[in-house]
Amino acid sequence: MYSSGNPTNIANPIKDASFQIDIITGGGRLTLFQTTLCEKIQWDEINSDVNFDAYNKNDIQLIRCQPDASMFWLVSDVVRRRFIEFLDWDRDMVITSTWLLTRERPKGKEVVKYENPVNSEDLPEPSDVQKALNGSTISFRVYNLYPRYFRVTGSGEVRSFEQEVTSGDISVSADLVINHAALEWWSFHDLNSSHVRDCENWTGPMAIIVSEETPPQGILGDTLSKFSIWGLYITFVLAVGRFIRLQCSDLRMRIPFENLPSCDRLIAICENIYAARAEGELGVEEVLFWTLVKIYRSPHVLLEYTKPD
């Protein structure tokens, strides 16, 4: 089915991207940094030493977001104080980074969400976050926020790269800086973006993403995108195999007599074979058996034996 439909895979680049960082405690979730100002740059336009020989360069994009949040941090003083109080007694603080990526296909899975919780050993001390929130300092540092390289499969899943495929830093660490003015906003300062030569001085969130090709739109293309070729193959093999088994069950027991005009003489020979076996007349049984074989081996004789009376 796959080959007969001849669905040539086509590029499925990322059309839109956004990035945000949340901090979560027992008191709830607070969004610190959020931006929708993200550039999508094709990999062949970038000067880099990263080895992507195993992938088509047309499928690789550098997603580069602005270092300053695209919206102000509008949190009331009351909410801020309560969140700082939660950090005093709730030591299970969690920081997550989230990429939202939009593609044209597959249908129903155009938006891909990749959320990465930071490991506890890479988190800042709660006191560092408190100081940034109450104005004592302006920043805190988070290590290994998200992997620098990942790929989005044709079915809409996000998977990280094997480490040997990439070079340089494979995860992103950053300082989160709060800017005080009439209105406040957060900034993202990447600690190491120098391996991408055209982005040495870029401090905003960056990710190098492979968006895998997908079949074209249509019934066949959408089906293959959702189920993959292996899932589709297994489904059809099991379904068709089940149908054939139901239709052909015990067919070898029916073909020799069901489609013949009259089988009384053949049935009589078969009954005589069983009667001879029951009486121990093995010689008679053998003669009758070979008579039946010769009848079926010769279409002319078979038609003579099955003529209606």
Coordinates of C-alpha atoms in Angstrom, one line a residue:
M1 CA 0.0 0.0 0.0
Y2 CA 2.8 2.4 0.9
S3 CA 4.7 1.8 -2.4
S4 CA 1.6 1.8 -4.6
G5 CA 0.5 5.2 -3.2
N6 CA 4.0 6.5 -3.9
P7 CA 3.9 9.2 -1.1
T8 CA 7.2 11.1 -1.5
N9 CA 8.1 12.7 1.8
I10 CA 8.3 16.5 1.8
A11 CA 9.9 19.0 4.1
N12 CA 7.9 20.0 7.2
P13 CA 9.7 23.0 8.7
I14 CA 8.8 24.8 11.9
K15 CA 6.6 27.8 11.0
D16 CA 6.3 29.3 14.5
A17 CA 8.0 29.0 17.9
S18 CA 7.8 30.3 21.4
F19 CA 9.7 29.8 24.6
Q20 CA 9.0 30.2 28.3
I21 CA 10.4 29.4 31.7
D22 CA 8.1 28.6 34.7
I23 CA 8.9 28.2 38.4
I24 CA 6.7 25.8 40.3
T25 CA 6.2 25.4 44.1
G26 CA 3.4 24.1 46.3
G27 CA 1.9 27.5 45.9
G28 CA 1.4 27.2 42.2
R29 CA 3.1 28.1 38.9
L30 CA 4.7 31.4 38.1
T31 CA 5.8 32.3 34.5
L32 CA 9.0 34.3 34.6
F33 CA 10.3 34.5 31.0
Q34 CA 8.1 34.2 27.9
T35 CA 8.8 35.2 24.3
T36 CA 7.2 34.7 21.0
L37 CA 9.8 36.7 19.1
C38 CA 11.8 33.8 17.6
E39 CA 13.6 33.6 14.3
K40 CA 13.7 30.5 12.1
I41 CA 17.0 30.2 10.2
Q42 CA 17.9 27.4 7.8
W43 CA 21.0 25.5 8.7
D44 CA 22.7 26.0 5.4
E45 CA 22.7 29.8 6.2
I46 CA 24.7 29.2 9.5
N47 CA 28.4 28.9 9.9
S48 CA 28.9 26.0 12.3
D49 CA 31.1 23.0 13.0
V50 CA 28.3 20.8 14.3
N51 CA 28.1 17.5 12.4
F52 CA 24.7 16.8 10.8
D53 CA 25.8 14.4 8.1
A54 CA 23.1 11.9 9.0
Y55 CA 20.3 14.5 8.3
N56 CA 19.1 16.5 5.4
K57 CA 20.2 20.1 5.9
N58 CA 16.9 21.3 4.6
D59 CA 15.2 19.8 7.6
I60 CA 17.5 21.6 10.1
Q61 CA 16.7 25.0 11.6
L62 CA 18.2 27.3 14.2
I63 CA 15.5 28.7 16.4
R64 CA 16.8 31.9 17.9
C65 CA 14.6 33.9 20.3
Q66 CA 15.1 37.5 21.6
P67 CA 16.9 37.7 25.0
D68 CA 14.2 40.0 26.4
A69 CA 10.8 38.7 27.2
S70 CA 8.1 39.8 24.7
M71 CA 5.7 40.8 27.5
F72 CA 6.1 42.6 30.8
W73 CA 6.1 40.7 34.1
L74 CA 2.8 41.9 35.5
V75 CA 2.8 40.3 39.0
S76 CA 1.3 42.1 41.9
D77 CA 3.3 42.8 45.1
V78 CA 0.9 40.6 47.1
V79 CA 1.4 37.6 44.8
R80 CA 5.2 38.2 44.8
R81 CA 5.4 38.2 48.6
R82 CA 3.3 35.1 49.0
F83 CA 5.4 33.3 46.4
I84 CA 8.6 34.3 48.3
E85 CA 7.0 32.9 51.5
F86 CA 6.3 29.6 49.8
L87 CA 10.0 29.4 48.9
D88 CA 10.8 29.6 52.6
W89 CA 9.2 26.3 53.5
D90 CA 8.6 24.5 50.2
R91 CA 12.0 23.1 49.2
D92 CA 10.6 21.1 46.2
M93 CA 11.0 24.0 43.8
V94 CA 10.8 23.1 40.1
I95 CA 11.9 25.1 37.1
T96 CA 10.7 24.1 33.6
S97 CA 11.5 25.3 30.2
T98 CA 8.9 24.9 27.4
W99 CA 9.2 25.1 23.6
L100 CA 6.0 25.4 21.6
L101 CA 6.7 24.5 17.9
T102 CA 4.1 24.8 15.1
R103 CA 4.3 22.9 11.8
E104 CA 1.9 22.3 9.0
R105 CA 1.7 18.5 9.5
P106 CA 0.6 16.0 10.7
K107 CA -3.0 16.9 10.8
G108 CA -4.2 17.2 14.5
K109 CA -0.6 17.4 15.7
E110 CA 0.5 20.7 14.2
V111 CA 1.6 22.1 17.6
V112 CA 4.4 20.2 19.4
K113 CA 5.1 21.0 23.1
Y114 CA 8.5 20.2 24.5
E115 CA 8.6 20.7 28.3
N116 CA 11.8 20.0 30.2
P117 CA 12.0 20.0 34.0
V118 CA 15.4 20.9 35.3
N119 CA 17.2 18.3 37.4
S120 CA 17.3 19.2 41.1
E121 CA 21.1 19.4 41.2
D122 CA 21.0 22.1 38.4
L123 CA 18.5 24.3 40.2
P124 CA 19.5 27.6 41.9
E125 CA 19.1 27.8 45.7
P126 CA 15.6 29.0 46.7
S127 CA 17.3 31.9 48.5
D128 CA 18.8 33.1 45.2
V129 CA 15.4 33.1 43.6
Q130 CA 14.0 35.0 46.6
K131 CA 16.6 37.7 46.3
A132 CA 15.8 38.2 42.7
L133 CA 12.1 38.4 43.4
N134 CA 12.4 40.9 46.4
G135 CA 15.0 43.1 44.6
S136 CA 18.1 42.2 46.6
T137 CA 19.8 41.0 43.4
I138 CA 18.8 41.1 39.7
S139 CA 19.5 37.5 38.5
F140 CA 19.9 33.8 39.3
R141 CA 21.5 31.0 37.3
V142 CA 20.0 27.8 36.1
Y143 CA 22.1 25.0 34.6
N144 CA 21.0 22.5 31.9
L145 CA 17.7 24.2 31.2
Y146 CA 17.0 22.2 28.0
P147 CA 19.1 20.3 25.4
R148 CA 20.6 22.5 22.7
Y149 CA 19.8 19.9 20.0
F150 CA 16.6 17.9 19.5
R151 CA 14.4 16.6 16.7
V152 CA 10.7 16.5 16.0
T153 CA 9.6 13.2 14.4
G154 CA 7.2 13.0 11.5
S155 CA 4.5 11.8 14.0
G156 CA 5.0 14.8 16.3
E157 CA 7.2 13.4 19.0
V158 CA 10.2 15.2 20.4
R159 CA 13.4 13.2 20.9
S160 CA 16.9 14.3 22.0
F161 CA 19.9 13.7 19.8
E162 CA 22.5 11.0 20.5
Q163 CA 25.4 12.7 22.1
E164 CA 27.9 11.5 19.5
V165 CA 26.0 13.4 16.8
T166 CA 26.6 16.8 18.3
S167 CA 29.6 18.8 19.3
G168 CA 30.1 21.6 21.8
D169 CA 27.7 22.1 24.7
I170 CA 24.7 19.8 24.4
S171 CA 22.6 21.6 27.0
V172 CA 21.8 25.2 27.7
S173 CA 22.6 27.0 30.9
A174 CA 21.5 30.6 31.5
D175 CA 21.1 33.5 33.9
L176 CA 17.6 34.9 34.3
V177 CA 17.8 38.6 34.8
I178 CA 14.9 40.8 36.0
N179 CA 14.9 44.3 34.6
H180 CA 13.4 47.1 36.9
A181 CA 11.8 50.1 35.3
A182 CA 8.3 51.5 35.3
L183 CA 7.3 48.0 34.3
E184 CA 9.4 44.9 34.9
W185 CA 10.5 42.2 32.5
W186 CA 12.8 39.2 32.5
S187 CA 15.8 38.6 30.2
F188 CA 17.5 35.4 29.2
H189 CA 21.4 35.3 29.1
D190 CA 22.7 32.1 27.5
L191 CA 26.1 31.3 29.1
N192 CA 27.6 29.6 26.0
S193 CA 26.4 30.1 22.5
S194 CA 29.9 30.5 21.0
H195 CA 29.8 27.2 19.1
V196 CA 27.4 28.7 16.6
R197 CA 29.7 31.1 14.9
D198 CA 27.1 33.5 13.6
C199 CA 25.6 33.8 17.1
E200 CA 28.6 34.4 19.4
N201 CA 27.0 37.5 20.9
W202 CA 23.5 36.2 21.0
T203 CA 22.2 35.6 24.5
G204 CA 18.6 34.7 23.9
P205 CA 17.2 31.1 23.9
M206 CA 18.5 29.1 21.0
A207 CA 17.8 25.5 19.9
I208 CA 18.9 23.6 16.8
I209 CA 16.0 21.4 15.7
V210 CA 15.6 18.8 13.1
S211 CA 12.0 18.7 11.8
E212 CA 11.7 15.4 10.0
E213 CA 10.0 15.1 6.7
T214 CA 6.4 13.8 6.5
P215 CA 4.2 12.4 3.7
P216 CA 2.1 14.9 1.8
Q217 CA -1.4 15.7 2.8
G218 CA -4.3 13.5 1.9
I219 CA -5.8 10.3 3.2
L220 CA -2.7 8.2 2.6
G221 CA -0.3 10.9 3.8
D222 CA -2.3 11.7 6.9
T223 CA -2.7 8.0 7.8
L224 CA 1.1 7.4 7.4
S225 CA 1.9 10.5 9.4
K226 CA -0.2 9.4 12.3
F227 CA 0.5 5.7 12.4
S228 CA 3.9 5.4 10.7
I229 CA 4.7 2.9 8.0
W230 CA 5.3 0.1 10.5
G231 CA 2.1 0.7 12.4
L232 CA 0.1 0.8 9.1
Y233 CA 1.8 -2.4 7.8
I234 CA 1.1 -4.3 11.0
T235 CA -2.5 -3.1 11.1
F236 CA -3.3 -4.1 7.5
V237 CA -1.4 -7.4 7.7
L238 CA -3.3 -8.4 10.8
A239 CA -6.7 -7.2 9.4
V240 CA -6.2 -8.8 6.0
G241 CA -4.7 -11.9 7.4
R242 CA -7.7 -12.3 9.8
F243 CA -10.1 -11.8 6.9
I244 CA -8.4 -14.4 4.7
R245 CA -8.3 -16.9 7.6
L246 CA -12.0 -16.6 8.1
Q247 CA -12.8 -17.0 4.5
C248 CA -10.4 -19.9 3.9
S249 CA -10.9 -21.8 7.1
D250 CA -11.1 -25.5 6.4
L251 CA -11.2 -24.8 2.7
R252 CA -9.2 -27.9 1.9
M253 CA -12.0 -30.0 3.4
R254 CA -14.6 -28.3 1.2
I255 CA -13.1 -27.8 -2.2
P256 CA -13.0 -31.6 -3.3
F257 CA -16.8 -32.0 -3.2
E258 CA -18.7 -28.7 -2.7
N259 CA -18.4 -27.5 -6.3
L260 CA -19.1 -30.9 -8.0
P261 CA -22.5 -31.8 -9.4
S262 CA -23.0 -35.1 -7.6
C263 CA -20.7 -36.7 -5.1
D264 CA -22.6 -39.8 -4.0
R265 CA -20.2 -42.2 -5.6
L266 CA -17.2 -40.4 -4.1
I267 CA -18.7 -40.3 -0.7
A268 CA -19.5 -44.1 -1.0
I269 CA -15.8 -44.8 -1.8
C270 CA -14.8 -42.8 1.3
E271 CA -17.3 -44.6 3.5
N272 CA -16.0 -48.0 2.2
I273 CA -12.4 -46.9 3.0
Y274 CA -13.4 -46.3 6.7
A275 CA -15.4 -49.6 6.8
A276 CA -12.4 -51.5 5.4
R277 CA -10.1 -49.9 8.0
A278 CA -12.5 -50.8 10.8
E279 CA -12.7 -54.4 9.6
G280 CA -8.9 -54.6 9.3
E281 CA -9.0 -55.2 5.5
L282 CA -5.9 -53.1 4.8
G283 CA -5.5 -54.4 1.3
V284 CA -9.0 -53.4 0.4
E285 CA -8.5 -50.0 2.1
E286 CA -5.4 -49.4 0.0
V287 CA -7.1 -50.3 -3.3
L288 CA -10.0 -47.9 -2.5
F289 CA -7.7 -45.1 -1.4
W290 CA -5.7 -45.2 -4.6
T291 CA -8.9 -45.4 -6.6
L292 CA -9.9 -42.1 -5.0
V293 CA -6.5 -40.6 -5.7
K294 CA -6.7 -41.6 -9.3
I295 CA -10.1 -40.1 -9.7
Y296 CA -9.0 -36.7 -8.4
R297 CA -5.8 -36.8 -10.4
S298 CA -7.8 -37.0 -13.7
P299 CA -10.3 -34.3 -14.3
H300 CA -12.0 -36.5 -17.0
V301 CA -12.5 -39.4 -14.6
L302 CA -13.7 -37.0 -11.8
L303 CA -16.4 -35.6 -14.1
E304 CA -17.5 -39.1 -15.0
Y305 CA -17.8 -40.1 -11.4
T306 CA -19.7 -37.0 -10.4
K307 CA -22.3 -36.9 -13.2
P308 CA -25.8 -36.4 -11.8
D309 CA -28.0 -39.6 -12.0

